[in-house]
Structure formats: C-alpha cells, structure tokens
GROMACS .gro file of C-alpha atoms in nm:
model
  231
    1MET     CA    1   1.734  -8.008   1.232
    2LYS     CA    2   1.370  -7.972   1.124
    3ASN     CA    3   1.292  -7.801   1.454
    4LEU     CA    4   1.567  -7.545   1.398
    5ILE     CA    5   1.438  -7.468   1.049
    6SER     CA    6   1.082  -7.428   1.181
    7ILE     CA    7   1.196  -7.191   1.457
    8PHE     CA    8   1.392  -6.984   1.203
    9ILE     CA    9   1.089  -6.952   0.972
   10ILE     CA   10   0.864  -6.845   1.264
   11LEU     CA   11   1.113  -6.579   1.376
   12LEU     CA   12   1.144  -6.450   1.019
   13LEU     CA   13   0.767  -6.417   0.982
   14MET     CA   14   0.737  -6.232   1.315
   15SER     CA   15   1.013  -5.991   1.211
   16CYS     CA   16   0.838  -5.908   0.882
   17ARG     CA   17   0.508  -5.853   1.066
   18ASN     CA   18   0.669  -5.609   1.313
   19THR     CA   19   0.835  -5.419   1.028
   20ALA     CA   20   0.503  -5.384   0.846
   21GLU     CA   21   0.331  -5.265   1.164
   22ASN     CA   22   0.605  -5.004   1.223
   23VAL     CA   23   0.576  -4.873   0.867
   24SER     CA   24   0.197  -4.855   0.898
   25SER     CA   25   0.226  -4.680   1.235
   26LYS     CA   26   0.468  -4.420   1.095
   27LYS     CA   27   0.239  -4.359   0.797
   28ASP     CA   28  -0.061  -4.314   1.027
   29ARG     CA   29   0.132  -4.065   1.241
   30LYS     CA   30   0.246  -3.877   0.930
   31ASP     CA   31  -0.110  -3.861   0.797
   32GLU     CA   32  -0.229  -3.742   1.138
   33VAL     CA   33   0.031  -3.461   1.138
   34SER     CA   34  -0.070  -3.359   0.784
   35VAL     CA   35  -0.436  -3.336   0.886
   36LYS     CA   36  -0.343  -3.129   1.191
   37GLU     CA   37  -0.129  -2.891   0.980
   38LEU     CA   38  -0.411  -2.850   0.727
   39SER     CA   39  -0.665  -2.785   1.002
   40GLN     CA   40  -0.430  -2.536   1.168
   41THR     CA   41  -0.388  -2.349   0.838
   42LYS     CA   42  -0.766  -2.319   0.807
   43ILE     CA   43  -0.794  -2.191   1.163
   44ASP     CA   44  -0.508  -1.940   1.130
   45THR     CA   45  -0.657  -1.754   0.831
   46SER     CA   46  -0.995  -1.626   0.718
   47VAL     CA   47  -1.082  -1.510   0.369
   48LYS     CA   48  -1.321  -1.236   0.260
   49VAL     CA   49  -1.427  -1.180  -0.100
   50SER     CA   50  -1.592  -0.859  -0.215
   51PRO     CA   51  -1.873  -0.824  -0.469
   52PRO     CA   52  -1.746  -0.737  -0.820
   53PHE     CA   53  -1.705  -0.375  -0.929
   54ILE     CA   54  -1.577  -0.187  -1.233
   55LEU     CA   55  -1.234  -0.020  -1.209
   56ASN     CA   56  -1.047   0.128  -1.507
   57ASN     CA   57  -1.285  -0.060  -1.740
   58ILE     CA   58  -1.202  -0.391  -1.571
   59LYS     CA   59  -1.448  -0.600  -1.372
   60CYS     CA   60  -1.263  -0.664  -1.044
   61ASN     CA   61  -1.311  -0.796  -0.694
   62TRP     CA   62  -1.112  -0.797  -0.371
   63LYS     CA   63  -0.981  -1.102  -0.191
   64GLN     CA   64  -0.878  -1.028   0.168
   65ILE     CA   65  -0.686  -1.283   0.377
   66ASP     CA   66  -0.683  -1.216   0.753
   67SER     CA   67  -0.434  -1.399   0.974
   68VAL     CA   68  -0.465  -1.445   1.350
   69SER     CA   69  -0.111  -1.308   1.373
   70GLY     CA   70  -0.254  -0.972   1.265
   71ALA     CA   71  -0.120  -0.969   0.910
   72ILE     CA   72  -0.370  -0.883   0.638
   73THR     CA   73  -0.316  -0.947   0.268
   74ILE     CA   74  -0.539  -0.786   0.008
   75GLU     CA   75  -0.546  -0.892  -0.354
   76LEU     CA   76  -0.724  -0.704  -0.631
   77ARG     CA   77  -0.819  -0.958  -0.896
   78ASP     CA   78  -0.962  -0.962  -1.244
   79TYR     CA   79  -1.307  -1.104  -1.171
   80LYS     CA   80  -1.321  -1.318  -1.486
   81THR     CA   81  -0.967  -1.462  -1.492
   82GLN     CA   82  -0.879  -1.414  -1.121
   83ARG     CA   83  -0.544  -1.269  -1.230
   84ILE     CA   84  -0.391  -1.062  -0.950
   85LEU     CA   85  -0.375  -0.693  -1.046
   86LEU     CA   86  -0.245  -0.574  -0.708
   87SER     CA   87  -0.124  -0.740  -0.389
   88TYR     CA   88  -0.047  -0.569  -0.058
   89SER     CA   89   0.028  -0.706   0.292
   90ASP     CA   90   0.055  -0.518   0.620
   91TYR     CA   91  -0.026  -0.512   0.990
   92PHE     CA   92  -0.306  -0.254   0.998
   93LYS     CA   93  -0.337  -0.068   1.328
   94SER     CA   94  -0.702   0.019   1.270
   95GLY     CA   95  -0.795  -0.284   1.063
   96ASN     CA   96  -0.888  -0.302   0.697
   97ASP     CA   97  -1.217  -0.392   0.532
   98VAL     CA   98  -1.235  -0.399   0.153
   99ASN     CA   99  -1.614  -0.428   0.180
  100ALA     CA  100  -1.648  -0.096   0.364
  101GLU     CA  101  -1.885   0.145   0.191
  102ASP     CA  102  -1.627   0.423   0.141
  103TYR     CA  103  -1.329   0.194   0.068
  104PHE     CA  104  -1.332   0.259  -0.308
  105ASN     CA  105  -1.339   0.640  -0.286
  106GLU     CA  106  -1.081   0.644  -0.007
  107HIS     CA  107  -0.822   0.426  -0.178
  108PHE     CA  108  -0.869   0.487  -0.551
  109GLN     CA  109  -0.776   0.826  -0.699
  110ASP     CA  110  -0.617   0.946  -1.022
  111LEU     CA  111  -0.284   1.060  -0.879
  112ASN     CA  112  -0.088   1.104  -1.203
  113PHE     CA  113  -0.378   1.258  -1.398
  114ASP     CA  114  -0.385   1.012  -1.689
  115GLY     CA  115  -0.755   0.934  -1.659
  116PHE     CA  116  -0.711   0.606  -1.466
  117LYS     CA  117  -0.765   0.537  -1.097
  118ASP     CA  118  -0.453   0.462  -0.894
  119PHE     CA  119  -0.433   0.295  -0.553
  120LEU     CA  120  -0.308   0.448  -0.229
  121ILE     CA  121  -0.285   0.296   0.117
  122THR     CA  122  -0.109   0.408   0.434
  123SER     CA  123   0.131   0.187   0.627
  124SER     CA  124   0.173   0.302   0.987
  125GLY     CA  125   0.521   0.330   1.133
  126SER     CA  126   0.630   0.350   1.495
  127THR     CA  127   0.585   0.731   1.481
  128ALA     CA  128   0.399   0.975   1.256
  129MET     CA  129   0.720   1.061   1.072
  130THR     CA  130   0.763   0.698   0.966
  131ASP     CA  131   0.412   0.660   0.823
  132LEU     CA  132   0.407   0.606   0.448
  133VAL     CA  133   0.135   0.659   0.190
  134ASN     CA  134   0.206   0.380  -0.059
  135ILE     CA  135   0.109   0.478  -0.413
  136TYR     CA  136   0.046   0.219  -0.684
  137LEU     CA  137   0.000   0.360  -1.034
  138PHE     CA  138  -0.223   0.183  -1.285
  139ASN     CA  139  -0.034   0.063  -1.593
  140GLU     CA  140  -0.272   0.064  -1.887
  141LYS     CA  141  -0.053  -0.171  -2.094
  142THR     CA  142  -0.019  -0.446  -1.833
  143LYS     CA  143  -0.361  -0.380  -1.675
  144SER     CA  144  -0.203  -0.394  -1.330
  145PHE     CA  145  -0.087  -0.163  -1.051
  146GLU     CA  146   0.282  -0.084  -0.994
  147PHE     CA  147   0.436   0.062  -0.679
  148SER     CA  148   0.580   0.414  -0.724
  149GLU     CA  149   0.869   0.480  -0.488
  150GLU     CA  150   0.908   0.829  -0.637
  151LEU     CA  151   0.555   0.941  -0.547
  152SER     CA  152   0.503   0.753  -0.219
  153ASP     CA  153   0.560   0.980   0.079
  154ASN     CA  154   0.477   1.051   0.442
  155THR     CA  155   0.159   1.244   0.356
  156ILE     CA  156  -0.033   1.365   0.051
  157ASP     CA  157  -0.104   1.737   0.085
  158GLU     CA  158  -0.288   1.816  -0.239
  159VAL     CA  159  -0.415   1.655  -0.556
  160ASP     CA  160  -0.451   1.948  -0.797
  161LYS     CA  161  -0.647   1.824  -1.100
  162VAL     CA  162  -0.649   2.162  -1.274
  163ASN     CA  163  -0.270   2.201  -1.281
  164ARG     CA  164  -0.199   1.824  -1.279
  165LYS     CA  165   0.009   1.861  -0.964
  166LEU     CA  166   0.060   1.617  -0.677
  167SER     CA  167   0.197   1.769  -0.354
  168THR     CA  168   0.344   1.549  -0.081
  169SER     CA  169   0.559   1.602   0.228
  170SER     CA  170   0.764   1.426   0.491
  171PHE     CA  171   0.962   1.528   0.795
  172THR     CA  172   1.236   1.417   1.030
  173ILE     CA  173   1.356   1.558   1.362
  174ASP     CA  174   1.555   1.830   1.182
  175ASN     CA  175   1.412   1.856   0.830
  176GLU     CA  176   1.085   1.913   0.650
  177ILE     CA  177   1.070   1.804   0.287
  178ARG     CA  178   0.797   1.923   0.051
  179LYS     CA  179   0.758   1.785  -0.301
  180LYS     CA  180   0.550   1.900  -0.596
  181HIS     CA  181   0.522   1.671  -0.897
  182TYR     CA  182   0.388   1.815  -1.225
  183PHE     CA  183   0.254   1.567  -1.481
  184ASN     CA  184   0.211   1.544  -1.855
  185LYS     CA  185  -0.128   1.445  -1.995
  186ASN     CA  186  -0.012   1.084  -2.038
  187GLY     CA  187   0.066   1.051  -1.667
  188THR     CA  188   0.444   1.081  -1.683
  189ILE     CA  189   0.625   1.332  -1.460
  190LYS     CA  190   0.705   1.655  -1.641
  191TYR     CA  191   0.922   1.786  -1.358
  192SER     CA  192   0.940   1.790  -0.978
  193GLU     CA  193   1.018   2.062  -0.725
  194ILE     CA  194   1.165   1.968  -0.387
  195ILE     CA  195   1.215   2.206  -0.096
  196THR     CA  196   1.414   2.079   0.201
  197ARG     CA  197   1.379   2.304   0.507
  198LEU     CA  198   1.630   2.287   0.793
  199ASP     CA  199   1.521   2.443   1.123
  200LEU     CA  200   1.813   2.643   1.268
  201SER     CA  201   1.606   2.833   1.527
  202GLN     CA  202   1.781   2.890   1.859
  203ASN     CA  203   1.459   2.958   2.050
  204ASP     CA  204   1.082   2.969   2.003
  205SER     CA  205   1.059   3.348   1.971
  206VAL     CA  206   1.235   3.377   1.633
  207GLY     CA  207   1.216   3.122   1.352
  208TYR     CA  208   1.533   3.075   1.149
  209TYR     CA  209   1.523   2.834   0.856
  210LYS     CA  210   1.750   2.733   0.572
  211ASP     CA  211   1.572   2.618   0.254
  212LYS     CA  212   1.720   2.421  -0.033
  213TYR     CA  213   1.523   2.425  -0.359
  214GLU     CA  214   1.575   2.167  -0.633
  215LYS     CA  215   1.408   2.129  -0.971
  216ILE     CA  216   1.430   1.780  -1.116
  217VAL     CA  217   1.371   1.686  -1.480
  218ASN     CA  218   1.402   1.326  -1.599
  219GLY     CA  219   1.563   1.227  -1.272
  220LYS     CA  220   1.834   1.495  -1.291
  221VAL     CA  221   1.869   1.811  -1.079
  222VAL     CA  222   1.868   2.105  -1.322
  223ILE     CA  223   1.828   2.394  -1.076
  224THR     CA  224   1.949   2.432  -0.716
  225LYS     CA  225   1.893   2.732  -0.488
  226GLU     CA  226   1.956   2.793  -0.119
  227TYR     CA  227   1.814   3.073   0.092
  228THR     CA  228   1.732   3.157   0.453
  229ILE     CA  229   1.402   3.261   0.610
  230ILE     CA  230   1.359   3.451   0.937
  231ASN     CA  231   1.015   3.504   1.089
   0.00000   0.00000   0.00000
C-alpha cells in the first residue's frame, strides 16, 4: 500500500512540473512574438521631425511618418504642447519632404483671404481628372486646420488677393467646371459662381458648347442661366 501511495505522489509531482514547463514555454513564445512584432513595427516605419517654425502666430513643427508600404502621414503639431493641428495621409507619387526648402511657401497660402495661412496639398488620382487639391482652412478659434470640401478641386487656377477671389476648375470626359469663390473680409464665402460647360462639338473644325451658369449664395442657387457658344 505504501508503494502505491509513493508512486502516486511521484506521478503527481511530475505532472505539476510538466504543466509549469508548458506554461513557461508558452509565455516565452508569447514574449518572443511580442518582441518580433515591436521590432517589425520599428522597421516598417521611419519618422522625420522638422525644426520649429512660426505659422499663424503659433510655433509649430512637422512630424512625418514614412511607411515601407509607401504611405506617408504628416502631422502639423503645436511645438510646445505637441497638439496635432493638422493630419494628412496619402501615397505620394513623387514623395513628400516637410523639410524641403520651399515646402512652406508651396503648401501654405491664404486661400480665403482672412489674413491666416491655409494648407493645400495635391492627392494624385489614376488620371489627371481625378487629381484633387485638398484645401484645409485655418480656424482661428480652434487653432487648427479643417478640410474644406467646398473649396477643394481638381486644380487651383487663380488666387486673386485684390478681389478676394479663388478660382478653381475640374473636368470630366464631357464636362468642364469652373468655379469662382468671392470672400468676405472675415474669410467666409460671400457668393460663388459656377460655370459648367458641355462640349457638343461634332468635329474639330467647329466648337459647339453649352454653358450653364449658377450663382450660389449661402449654399442656395439664386441665379441660373444657360447659353450656347459656337467658335
């Protein structure tokens, strides 16, 4: 009887030892996976930080995160608090470098004529007609940049500071759309004019177009005209 009890105790101790070894082995494998995932994350991304600069009376700096997948994320941050004022991600065809010498002048302009610099950046589509100039307007109250779907367009044709007018355009296979936005002194849109041109030409010798003119005030169409042009 004593022998049976001794054998039982030995088997029980061996079972507990194996269980402990299995748990330890699983933990080691889990820790190993965590280290690999962390290392992979470090390898997959690189971070660039720009020197500080003054923008709209705020000391700022850029943080750019480059991924090996090709995606680039740029964050404009308040230099003191590191609060994000603007964030944008894209797959840039020609790359993007926030530390480039002309980056500031190329991407910051006063587009709604309120005295503050706004941000613009082009996202490239599969064709020229699907390119988009993304416009982010500076909000003085929140001290941040907000995307403007109304102003963003295929191309920016003119920034008229004298008349506070922003002209943009876009086109499809059949249409050409030209927009002119007129602004109040506080940066709000006073009214917009949109001309949609439809090409009805039968051949290359004579141009035949149908234009639709719309005047928009406070988001509502107040005037509509249609006319044809032959040249």
